Coordinates of C-alpha atoms and ligand atoms in Angstrom, one line a residue:
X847 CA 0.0 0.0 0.0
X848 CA 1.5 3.4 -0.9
X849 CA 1.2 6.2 1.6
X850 CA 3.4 8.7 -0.6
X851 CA 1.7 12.1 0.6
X852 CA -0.5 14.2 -1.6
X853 CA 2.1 17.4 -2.2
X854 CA 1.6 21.2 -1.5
X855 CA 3.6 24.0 -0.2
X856 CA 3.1 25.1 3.3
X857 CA 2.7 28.9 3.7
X858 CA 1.1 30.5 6.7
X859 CA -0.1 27.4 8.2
X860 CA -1.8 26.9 4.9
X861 CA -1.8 24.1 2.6
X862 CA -1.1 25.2 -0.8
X863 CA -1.3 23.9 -4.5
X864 CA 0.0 25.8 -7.4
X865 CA -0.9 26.0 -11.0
X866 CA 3.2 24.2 -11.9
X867 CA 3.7 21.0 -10.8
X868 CA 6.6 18.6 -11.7
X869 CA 6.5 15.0 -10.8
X870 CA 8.4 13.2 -8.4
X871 CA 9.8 9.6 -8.9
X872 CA 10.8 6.6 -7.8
X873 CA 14.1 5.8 -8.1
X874 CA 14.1 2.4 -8.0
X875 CA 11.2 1.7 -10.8
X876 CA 11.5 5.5 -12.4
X877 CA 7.4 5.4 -11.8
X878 CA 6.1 8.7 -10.8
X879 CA 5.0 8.6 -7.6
X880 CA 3.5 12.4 -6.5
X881 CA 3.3 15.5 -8.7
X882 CA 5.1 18.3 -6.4
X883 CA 3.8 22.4 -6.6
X884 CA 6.1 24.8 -7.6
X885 CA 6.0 28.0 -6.4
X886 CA 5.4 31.2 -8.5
X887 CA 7.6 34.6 -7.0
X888 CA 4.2 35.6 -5.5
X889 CA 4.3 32.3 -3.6
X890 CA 7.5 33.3 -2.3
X891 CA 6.1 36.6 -1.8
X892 CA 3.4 35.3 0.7
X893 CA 5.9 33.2 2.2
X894 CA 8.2 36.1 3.1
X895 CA 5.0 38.6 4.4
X896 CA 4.1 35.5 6.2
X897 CA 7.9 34.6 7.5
X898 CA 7.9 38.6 9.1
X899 CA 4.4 37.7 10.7
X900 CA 5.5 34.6 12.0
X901 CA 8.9 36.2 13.5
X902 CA 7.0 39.2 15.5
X903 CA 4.6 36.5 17.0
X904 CA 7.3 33.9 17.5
X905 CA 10.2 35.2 19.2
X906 CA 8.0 36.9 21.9
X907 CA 7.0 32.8 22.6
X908 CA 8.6 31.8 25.7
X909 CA 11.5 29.4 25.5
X910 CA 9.4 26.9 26.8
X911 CA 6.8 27.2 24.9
X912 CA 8.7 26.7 21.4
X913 CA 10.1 23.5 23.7
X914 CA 6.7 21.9 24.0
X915 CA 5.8 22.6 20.6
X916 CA 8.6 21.0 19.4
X917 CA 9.0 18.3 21.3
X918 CA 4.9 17.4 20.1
X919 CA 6.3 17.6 16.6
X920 CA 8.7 14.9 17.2
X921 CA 6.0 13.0 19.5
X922 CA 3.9 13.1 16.5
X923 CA 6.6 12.3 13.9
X924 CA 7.6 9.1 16.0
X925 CA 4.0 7.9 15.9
X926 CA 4.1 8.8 12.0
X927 CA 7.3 7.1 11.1
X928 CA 6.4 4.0 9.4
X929 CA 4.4 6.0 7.4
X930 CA 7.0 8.6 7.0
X931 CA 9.5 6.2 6.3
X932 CA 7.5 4.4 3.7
X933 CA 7.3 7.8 1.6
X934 CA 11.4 8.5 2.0
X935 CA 12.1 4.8 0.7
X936 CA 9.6 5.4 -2.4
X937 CA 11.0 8.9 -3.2
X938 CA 14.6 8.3 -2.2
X939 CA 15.3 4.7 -3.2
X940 CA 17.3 3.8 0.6
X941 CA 16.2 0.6 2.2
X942 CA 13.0 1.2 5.1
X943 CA 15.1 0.3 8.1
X944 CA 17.6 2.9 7.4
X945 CA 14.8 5.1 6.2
X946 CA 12.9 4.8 9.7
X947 CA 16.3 5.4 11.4
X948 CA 16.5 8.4 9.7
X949 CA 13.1 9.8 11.1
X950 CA 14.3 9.0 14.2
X951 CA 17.6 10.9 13.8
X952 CA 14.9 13.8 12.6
X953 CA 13.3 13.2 16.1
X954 CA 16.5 13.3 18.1
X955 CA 17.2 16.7 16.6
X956 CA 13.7 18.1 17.4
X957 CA 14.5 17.2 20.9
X958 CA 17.6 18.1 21.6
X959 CA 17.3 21.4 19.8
X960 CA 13.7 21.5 22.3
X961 CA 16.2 21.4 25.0
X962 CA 18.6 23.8 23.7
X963 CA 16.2 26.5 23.4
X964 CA 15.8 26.6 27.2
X965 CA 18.9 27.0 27.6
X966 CA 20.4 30.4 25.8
X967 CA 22.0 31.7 28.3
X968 CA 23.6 35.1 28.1
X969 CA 25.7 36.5 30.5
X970 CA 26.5 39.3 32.8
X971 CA 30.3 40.7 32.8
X972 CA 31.9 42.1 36.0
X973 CA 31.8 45.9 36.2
X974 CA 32.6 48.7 38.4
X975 CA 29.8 49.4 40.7
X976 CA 26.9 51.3 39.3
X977 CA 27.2 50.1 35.8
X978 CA 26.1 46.8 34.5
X979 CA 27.1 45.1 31.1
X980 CA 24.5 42.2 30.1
X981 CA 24.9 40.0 26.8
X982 CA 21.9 38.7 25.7
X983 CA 21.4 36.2 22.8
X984 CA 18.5 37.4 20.6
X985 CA 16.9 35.2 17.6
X986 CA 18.5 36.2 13.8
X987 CA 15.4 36.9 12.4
X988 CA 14.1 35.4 9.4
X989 CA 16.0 32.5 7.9
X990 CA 16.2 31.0 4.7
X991 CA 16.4 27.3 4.5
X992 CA 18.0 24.8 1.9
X993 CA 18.0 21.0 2.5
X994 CA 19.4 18.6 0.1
X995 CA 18.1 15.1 -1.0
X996 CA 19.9 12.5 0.6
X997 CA 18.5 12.9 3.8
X998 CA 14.9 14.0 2.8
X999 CA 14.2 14.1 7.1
X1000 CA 16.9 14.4 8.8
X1001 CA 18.6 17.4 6.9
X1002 CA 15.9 19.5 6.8
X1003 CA 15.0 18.8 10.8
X1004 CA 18.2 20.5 11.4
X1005 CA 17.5 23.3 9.8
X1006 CA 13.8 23.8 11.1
X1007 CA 14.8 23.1 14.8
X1008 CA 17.5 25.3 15.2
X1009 CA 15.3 28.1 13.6
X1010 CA 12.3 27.1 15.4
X1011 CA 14.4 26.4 18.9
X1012 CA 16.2 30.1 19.0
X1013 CA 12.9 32.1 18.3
X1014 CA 13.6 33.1 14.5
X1015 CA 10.8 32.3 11.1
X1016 CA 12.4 29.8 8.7
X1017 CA 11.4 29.5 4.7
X1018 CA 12.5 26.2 4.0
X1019 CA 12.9 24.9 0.4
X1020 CA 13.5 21.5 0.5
X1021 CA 14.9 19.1 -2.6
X1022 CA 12.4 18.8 -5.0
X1023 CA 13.7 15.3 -5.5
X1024 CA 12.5 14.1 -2.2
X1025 CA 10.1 17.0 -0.5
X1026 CA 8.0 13.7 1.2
X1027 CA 10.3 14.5 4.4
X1028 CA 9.9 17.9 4.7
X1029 CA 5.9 17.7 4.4
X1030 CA 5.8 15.4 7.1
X1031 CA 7.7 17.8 8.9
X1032 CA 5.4 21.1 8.7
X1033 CA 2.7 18.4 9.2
X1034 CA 3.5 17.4 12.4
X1035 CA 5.0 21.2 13.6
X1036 CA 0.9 22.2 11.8
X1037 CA -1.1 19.6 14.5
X1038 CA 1.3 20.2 17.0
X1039 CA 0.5 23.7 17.3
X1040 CA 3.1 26.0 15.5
X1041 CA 1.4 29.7 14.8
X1042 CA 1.2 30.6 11.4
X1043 CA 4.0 31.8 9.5
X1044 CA 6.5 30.7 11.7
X1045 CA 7.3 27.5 9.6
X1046 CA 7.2 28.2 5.4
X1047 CA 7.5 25.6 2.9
X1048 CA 8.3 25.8 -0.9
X1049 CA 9.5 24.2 -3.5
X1050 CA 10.5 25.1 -7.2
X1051 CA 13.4 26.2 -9.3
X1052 CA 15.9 26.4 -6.8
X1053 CA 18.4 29.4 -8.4
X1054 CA 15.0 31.7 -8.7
X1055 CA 14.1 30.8 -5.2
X1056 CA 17.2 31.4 -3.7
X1057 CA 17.8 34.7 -5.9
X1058 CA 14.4 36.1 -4.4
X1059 CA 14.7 34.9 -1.0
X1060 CA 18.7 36.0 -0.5
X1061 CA 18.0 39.4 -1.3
X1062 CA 15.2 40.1 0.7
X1063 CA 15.8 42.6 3.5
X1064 CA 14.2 40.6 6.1
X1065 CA 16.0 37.6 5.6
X1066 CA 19.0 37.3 8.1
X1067 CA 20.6 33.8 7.7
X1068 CA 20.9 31.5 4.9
X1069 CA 21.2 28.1 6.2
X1070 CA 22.2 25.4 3.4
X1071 CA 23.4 21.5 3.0
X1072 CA 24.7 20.6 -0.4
X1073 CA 27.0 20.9 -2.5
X1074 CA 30.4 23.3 -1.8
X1075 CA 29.6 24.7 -5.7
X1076 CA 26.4 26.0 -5.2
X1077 CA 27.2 26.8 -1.4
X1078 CA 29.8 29.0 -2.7
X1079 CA 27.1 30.7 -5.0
X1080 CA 24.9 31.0 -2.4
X1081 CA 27.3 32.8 0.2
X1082 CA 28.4 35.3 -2.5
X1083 CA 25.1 36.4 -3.1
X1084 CA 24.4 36.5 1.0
X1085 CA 27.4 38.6 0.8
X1086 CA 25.8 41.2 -1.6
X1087 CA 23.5 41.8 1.4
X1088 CA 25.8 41.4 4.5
X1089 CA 23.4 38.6 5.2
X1090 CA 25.1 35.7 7.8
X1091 CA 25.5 31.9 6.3
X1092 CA 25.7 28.6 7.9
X1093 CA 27.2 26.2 5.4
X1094 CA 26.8 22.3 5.3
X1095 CA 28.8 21.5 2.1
X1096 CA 31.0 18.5 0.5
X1097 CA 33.2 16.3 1.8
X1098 CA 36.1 13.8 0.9
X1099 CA 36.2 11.7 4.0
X1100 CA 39.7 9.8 4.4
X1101 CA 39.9 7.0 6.7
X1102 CA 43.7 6.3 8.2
X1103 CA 43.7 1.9 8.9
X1104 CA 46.5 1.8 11.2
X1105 CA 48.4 -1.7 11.3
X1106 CA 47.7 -2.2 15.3
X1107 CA 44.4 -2.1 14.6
X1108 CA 41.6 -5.3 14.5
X1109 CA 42.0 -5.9 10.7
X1110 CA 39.1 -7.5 10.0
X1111 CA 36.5 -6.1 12.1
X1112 CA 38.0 -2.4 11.0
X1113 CA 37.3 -3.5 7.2
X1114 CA 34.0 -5.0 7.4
X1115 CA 33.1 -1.9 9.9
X1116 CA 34.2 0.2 6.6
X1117 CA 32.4 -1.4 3.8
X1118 CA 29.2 -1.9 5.6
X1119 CA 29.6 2.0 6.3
X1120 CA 30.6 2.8 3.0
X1121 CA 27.3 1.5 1.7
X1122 CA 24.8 2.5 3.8
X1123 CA 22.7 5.5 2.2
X1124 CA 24.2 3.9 -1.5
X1125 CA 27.5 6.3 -0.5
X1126 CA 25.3 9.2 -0.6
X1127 CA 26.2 11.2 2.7
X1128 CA 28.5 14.1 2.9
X1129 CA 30.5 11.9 6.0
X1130 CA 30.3 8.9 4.0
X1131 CA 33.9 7.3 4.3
X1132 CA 35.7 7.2 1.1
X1133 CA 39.4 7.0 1.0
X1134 CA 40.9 4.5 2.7
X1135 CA 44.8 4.9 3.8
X1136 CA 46.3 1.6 4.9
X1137 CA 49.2 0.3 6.7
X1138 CA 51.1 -1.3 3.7
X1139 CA 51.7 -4.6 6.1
X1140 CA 48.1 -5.2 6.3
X1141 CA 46.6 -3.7 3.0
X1142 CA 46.5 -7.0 1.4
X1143 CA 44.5 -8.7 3.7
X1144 CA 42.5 -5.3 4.7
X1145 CA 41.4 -5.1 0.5
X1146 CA 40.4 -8.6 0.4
X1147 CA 38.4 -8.3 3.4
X1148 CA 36.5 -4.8 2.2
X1149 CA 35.8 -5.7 -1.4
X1150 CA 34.5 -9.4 0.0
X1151 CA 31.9 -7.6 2.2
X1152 CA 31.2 -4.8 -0.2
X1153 CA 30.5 -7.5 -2.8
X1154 CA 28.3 -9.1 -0.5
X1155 CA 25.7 -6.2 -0.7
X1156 CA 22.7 -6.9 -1.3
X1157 CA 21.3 -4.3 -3.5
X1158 CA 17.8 -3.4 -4.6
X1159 CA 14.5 -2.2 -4.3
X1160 CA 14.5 -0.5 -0.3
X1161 CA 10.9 -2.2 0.3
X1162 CA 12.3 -5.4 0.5
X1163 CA 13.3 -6.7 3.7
X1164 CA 16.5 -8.1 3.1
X1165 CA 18.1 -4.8 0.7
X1166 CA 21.2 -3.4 2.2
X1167 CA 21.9 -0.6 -1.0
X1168 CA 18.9 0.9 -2.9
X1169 CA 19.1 2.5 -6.2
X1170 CA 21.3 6.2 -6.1
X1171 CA 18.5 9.1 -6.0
X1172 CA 18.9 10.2 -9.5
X1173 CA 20.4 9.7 -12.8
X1174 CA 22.7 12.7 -12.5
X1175 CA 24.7 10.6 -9.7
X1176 CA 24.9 7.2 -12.1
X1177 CA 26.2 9.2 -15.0
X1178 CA 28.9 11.2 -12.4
X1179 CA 30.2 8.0 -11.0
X1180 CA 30.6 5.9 -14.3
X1181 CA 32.8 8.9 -15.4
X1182 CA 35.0 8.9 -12.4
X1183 CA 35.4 5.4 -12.7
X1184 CA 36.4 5.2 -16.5
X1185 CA 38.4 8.1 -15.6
X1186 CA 40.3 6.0 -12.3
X1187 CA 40.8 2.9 -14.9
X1188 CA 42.2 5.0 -17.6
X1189 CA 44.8 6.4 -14.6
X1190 CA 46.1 2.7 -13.8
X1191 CA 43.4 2.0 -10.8
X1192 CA 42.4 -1.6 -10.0
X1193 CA 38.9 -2.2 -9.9
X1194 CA 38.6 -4.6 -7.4
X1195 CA 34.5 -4.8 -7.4
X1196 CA 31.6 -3.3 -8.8
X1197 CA 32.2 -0.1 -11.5
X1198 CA 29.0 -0.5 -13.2
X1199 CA 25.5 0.6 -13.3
X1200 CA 23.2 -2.7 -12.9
X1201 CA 19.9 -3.3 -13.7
X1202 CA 16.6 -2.5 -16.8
X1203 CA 14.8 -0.4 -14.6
X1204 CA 15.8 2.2 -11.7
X1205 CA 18.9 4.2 -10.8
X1206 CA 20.9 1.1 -9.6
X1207 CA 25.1 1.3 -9.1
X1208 CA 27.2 -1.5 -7.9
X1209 CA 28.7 -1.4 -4.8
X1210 CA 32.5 -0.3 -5.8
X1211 CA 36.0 -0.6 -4.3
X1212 CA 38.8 0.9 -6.3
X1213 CA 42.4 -0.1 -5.0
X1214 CA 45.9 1.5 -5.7
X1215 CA 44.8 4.9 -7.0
X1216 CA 46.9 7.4 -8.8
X1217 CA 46.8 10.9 -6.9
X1218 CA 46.1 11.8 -11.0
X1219 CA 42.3 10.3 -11.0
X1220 CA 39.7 12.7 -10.7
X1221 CA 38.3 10.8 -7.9
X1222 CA 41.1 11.3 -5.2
X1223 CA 40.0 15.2 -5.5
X1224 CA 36.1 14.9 -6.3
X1225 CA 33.7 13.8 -4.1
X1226 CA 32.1 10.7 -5.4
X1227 CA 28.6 10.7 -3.3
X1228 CA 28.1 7.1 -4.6
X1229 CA 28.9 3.4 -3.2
X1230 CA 32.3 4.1 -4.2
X1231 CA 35.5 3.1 -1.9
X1232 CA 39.2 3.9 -2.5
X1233 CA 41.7 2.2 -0.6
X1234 CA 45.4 2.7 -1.0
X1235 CA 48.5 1.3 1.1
X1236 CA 50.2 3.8 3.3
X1237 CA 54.2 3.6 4.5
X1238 CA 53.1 5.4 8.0
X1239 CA 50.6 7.7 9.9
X1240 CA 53.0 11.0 8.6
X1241 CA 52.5 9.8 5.1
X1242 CA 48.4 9.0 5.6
X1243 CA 48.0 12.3 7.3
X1244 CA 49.6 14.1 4.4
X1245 CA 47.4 12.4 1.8
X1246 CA 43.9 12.9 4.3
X1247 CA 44.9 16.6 3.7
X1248 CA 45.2 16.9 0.4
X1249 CA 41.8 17.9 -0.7
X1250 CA 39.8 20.8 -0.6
X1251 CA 37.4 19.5 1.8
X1252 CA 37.7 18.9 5.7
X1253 CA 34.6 17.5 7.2
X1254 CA 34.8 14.4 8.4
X1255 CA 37.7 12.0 9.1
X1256 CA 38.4 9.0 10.9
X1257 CA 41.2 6.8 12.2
X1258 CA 41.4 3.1 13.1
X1259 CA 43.6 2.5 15.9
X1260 CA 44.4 1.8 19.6
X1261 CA 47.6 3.3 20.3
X1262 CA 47.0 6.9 22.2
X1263 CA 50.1 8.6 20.4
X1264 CA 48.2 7.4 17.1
X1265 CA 45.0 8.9 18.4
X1266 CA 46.9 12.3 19.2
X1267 CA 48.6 13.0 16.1
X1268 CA 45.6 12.1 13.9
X1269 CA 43.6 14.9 16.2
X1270 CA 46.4 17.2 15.7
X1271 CA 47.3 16.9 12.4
X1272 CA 44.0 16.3 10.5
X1273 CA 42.2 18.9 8.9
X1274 CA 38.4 18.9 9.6
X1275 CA 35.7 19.5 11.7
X1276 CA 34.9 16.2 12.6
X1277 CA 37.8 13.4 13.7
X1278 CA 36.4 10.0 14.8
X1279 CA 38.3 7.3 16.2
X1280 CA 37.4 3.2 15.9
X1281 CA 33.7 4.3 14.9
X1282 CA 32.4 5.7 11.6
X1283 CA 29.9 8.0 13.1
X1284 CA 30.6 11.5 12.8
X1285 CA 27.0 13.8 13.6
X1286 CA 24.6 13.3 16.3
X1287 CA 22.8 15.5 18.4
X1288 CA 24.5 16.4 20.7
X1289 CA 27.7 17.0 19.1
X1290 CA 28.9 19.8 16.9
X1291 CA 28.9 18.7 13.3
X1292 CA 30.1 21.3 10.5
X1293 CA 33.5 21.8 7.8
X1294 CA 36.6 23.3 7.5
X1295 CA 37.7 24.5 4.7
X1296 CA 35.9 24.1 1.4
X1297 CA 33.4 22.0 3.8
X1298 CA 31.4 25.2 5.1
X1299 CA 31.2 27.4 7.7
X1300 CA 29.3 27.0 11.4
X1301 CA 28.2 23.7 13.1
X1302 CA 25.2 22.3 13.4
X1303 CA 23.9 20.2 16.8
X1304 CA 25.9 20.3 20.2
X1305 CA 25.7 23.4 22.3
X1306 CA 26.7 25.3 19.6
X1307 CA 24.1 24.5 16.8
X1308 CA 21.5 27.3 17.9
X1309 CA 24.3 30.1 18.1
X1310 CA 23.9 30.7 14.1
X1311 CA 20.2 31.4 14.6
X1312 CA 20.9 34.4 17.1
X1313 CA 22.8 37.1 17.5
X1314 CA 24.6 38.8 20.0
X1315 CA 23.6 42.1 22.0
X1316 CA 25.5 43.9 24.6
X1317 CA 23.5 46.1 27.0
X1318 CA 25.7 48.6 28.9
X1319 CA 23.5 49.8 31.9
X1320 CA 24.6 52.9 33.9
X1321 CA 22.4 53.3 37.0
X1322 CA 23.1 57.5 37.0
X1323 CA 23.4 59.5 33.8
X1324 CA 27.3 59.6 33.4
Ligands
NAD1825 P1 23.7 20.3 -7.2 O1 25.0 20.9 -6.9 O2 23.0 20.6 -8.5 O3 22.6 20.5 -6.0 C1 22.9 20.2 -4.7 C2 21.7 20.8 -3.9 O4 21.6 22.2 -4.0 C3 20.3 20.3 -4.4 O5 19.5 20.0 -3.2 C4 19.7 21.4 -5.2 O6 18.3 21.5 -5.2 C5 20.3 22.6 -4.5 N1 20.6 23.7 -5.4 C6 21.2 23.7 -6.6 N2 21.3 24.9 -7.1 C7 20.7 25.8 -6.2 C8 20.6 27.2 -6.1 N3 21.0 28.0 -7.1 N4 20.0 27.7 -5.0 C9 19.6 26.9 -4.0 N5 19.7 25.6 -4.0 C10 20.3 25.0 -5.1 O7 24.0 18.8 -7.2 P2 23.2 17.4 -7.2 O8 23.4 16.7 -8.5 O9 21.8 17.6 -6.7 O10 24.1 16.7 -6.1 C11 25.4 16.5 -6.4 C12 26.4 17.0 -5.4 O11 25.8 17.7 -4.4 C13 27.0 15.8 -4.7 O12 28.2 15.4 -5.5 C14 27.4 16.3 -3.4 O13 28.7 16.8 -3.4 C15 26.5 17.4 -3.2 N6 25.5 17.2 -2.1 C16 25.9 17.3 -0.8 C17 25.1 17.1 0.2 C18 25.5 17.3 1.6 O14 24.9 16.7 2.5 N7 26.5 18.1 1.9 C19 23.7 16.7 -0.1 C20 23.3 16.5 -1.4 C21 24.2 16.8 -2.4

């Protein structure tokens, strides 16, 4: 039984149709499975007049207020997420389990963000006596939202917490591949009470949206996940209008295989990983640095598991890998490919698109990479592994830097001097040792370099959605 949602735009608490709609499909039959609104510049238009409405009411909303309301969103979302989960798996292609995992994660974000907001705390800094100096933290204002496909809930949860958590109106446009997600999202925020305004959802052609929103005077942040191309785009126009960014972009995550480590459990650990999501994830772990002494037997172990996947259609049971999300990401990764053979790479598994019908892409493990193949530099967002022998930790931290990203990065090892160079020496926001999890909750998750700017989650994840204000109080007139 489908429960794929009947699509609209959400604009001051309204559900709205328009007269442009564009299907949405399946990515594992290419079936159309929804026909998704598009929004016309007067859309965006009510959205914004809406977005300034919602702000006035909103941030006057006590702390614990916005708490409750979104902590009954993500009551209501929990109760919801088979049904949620079934529409992500239709629309994105990923398998239901890890689908309904990723509602969850949209949960946990909705909750910790609910417990974030109650706790803003400003402070008051020692003064000479009859003079008082107070920092307050104070929402942004209106905030312009862009979430990206491969996590059709979870990505845009970020977004609408923090916004909704730190008193500020968010206009969210959402992927238009997968918008199931975000519905479900102003659904549950709808029943559970959110005022209108406060919460704005459109879709459409993303460069007109962003043009009209970015420009606008009102809006004060622009909060996108995606890719570092368009990110860049996007923070030169912010720029034009002095207008604050929070950037979620690419990454190029390396993995350093020490040869103390558990060899076997360290590359299973890593191909599973690789996998899950079909590669798609901007932590996913993609170049693997190994001790030479163990390479051979680390390889054999990866590319057996990775072979092992079982790939297909995510409503069946047993499907590890679904299809990729779209076409655009089948044709990108059979060109880096051909282009790593061409170079002199071994092609251990995989390489290939598979299947008559759907966007389906083996599971792949390149080995012994030339530092010439595009695909040491690009990001490959597919099921697509390197791994290439090491001589020693110097050597593997030298090649983890030698991109333009620094998001994630990870290290398998147990020695503590290991552990401390890695932390030193890597460049990213995110190091994680023995574990391939890099962003939860409560932990501060964000890029260096061409990875973005700001963090989201942790303590820190509400500070882009306010600003600071100083109050200097003199009890006489001085
Ligand atoms: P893309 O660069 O065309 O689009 C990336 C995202 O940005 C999409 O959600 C798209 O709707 C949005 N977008 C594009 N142009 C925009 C604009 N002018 N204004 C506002 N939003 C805009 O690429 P794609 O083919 O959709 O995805 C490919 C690449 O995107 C991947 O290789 C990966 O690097 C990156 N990506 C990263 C993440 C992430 O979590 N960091 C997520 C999805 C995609």
């Amino acid at each position: 039984m489908s429960t794929y949602p009947d699509l609209h735009l959400y604009i001051n608490g309204e559900w709205r149709k328009t007269a442009d709609d564009l299907p949405v499909l399946n990515p594992a039959t290419e079936e159309e499975i929804g026909r998704l609104p598009h929004a016309q510049i007067s859309d965006l238009d009510d959205a914004l007049e809406a977005a300034e409405k919602g702000f006035k009411t909103w941030r006057k909303v006590a702390p614990i207020e916005r708490a409750n309301i979104l902590l009954k969103a993500a009551a209501l979302m929990r109760e919801r997420q088979d049904e949620i989960a079934n529409a992500i798996t239709a629309e994105h292609g990923k398998p239901f389990d890890q689908a309904r995992r990723e509602v969850i994660r949209g949960c946990e974000f909705f909750e910790w963000d609910a417990g974030e907001a109650t706790r803003t705390y400003g402070r008051v800094i020692p003064s000479a006596p009859g003079v008082r100096y107070i920092v307050h933290l104070q929402p942004i204002g209106i905030v312009a939202g862009f979430s990206p496909w491969n996590f059709p809930m979870s990505q845009p949860c970020r977004k609408v917490a923090g916004a909704i958590a730190a008193g500020c109106s968010i206009i969210l446009k959402a992927a238009e591949e997968t918008p199931a997600g975000a519905l479900h999202i102003a659904r549950a925020l709808h029943d559970a009470g959110l005022p209108p305004g406060v919460l704005n959802l459109v879709f459409g052609t993303p460069s007109e949206i962003s043009e009209h929103l970015i420009k606008h005077e009102l809006v004060r942040l622009v909060a996108f996940t995606g890719s570092t191309s368009v990110g860049r785009h996007l923070t030169i126009l912010a720029a034009q209008h002095m207008t604050q960014v929070l950037m979620e972009l690419g990454g190029h995550a390396p993995v350093i295989v020490c040869e103390d480590t558990d060899v076997q459990a360290a590359a299973i650990s890593g191909a599973v990983r690789k996998m899950r999501n079909a590669g798609q994830v901007c932590t996913s772990p993609t170049r693997f640095f190994v001790h030479e002494s163990i390479f051979d037997q680390y390889t054999e172990t990866f590319v057996r598991r990775a072979a092992e996947t079982l790939v297909g259609n995510g409503m069946s049971s047993d499907v590890e890998m679904g299809p990729l999300a779209n076409e655009r990401r089948v044709d990108a990764l059979t060109a880096l490919v051909e282009n790593a053979r061409d170079v002199g790479a071994e092609i251990k598994t995989g390489g290939r698109k598979t299947g008559d019908k759907g966007y389906f892409f083996e599971p792949t493990v390149l080995a012994n990479v030339p530092d010439s193949a595009r695909v040491m530099q690009e990001e490959p967002f597919g099921p697509l592994a390197i791994i290439n022998p090491v001589a020693n930790l110097e050597e593997a931290i030298e090649r983890a830097n030698s991109v333009p990203y620094g998001l994630a990065a990870y290290g398998f090892t147990n020695r503590a001097d290991y552990v401390d160079r890695m932390v030193e020496g890597i460049e990213a926001g995110n190091v994680s040792i023995n574990t391939l999890e890099a962003s939860l909750p409560e932990t501060p998750f964000g890029g260096v370099k061409s990875s973005g700017y700001g963090r989201e989650g942790g303590i820190e994840g509400l500070h882009n959605y306010m600003v600071t204000k100083n109050v200097s109080h003199s009890l006489q007139i001085d």
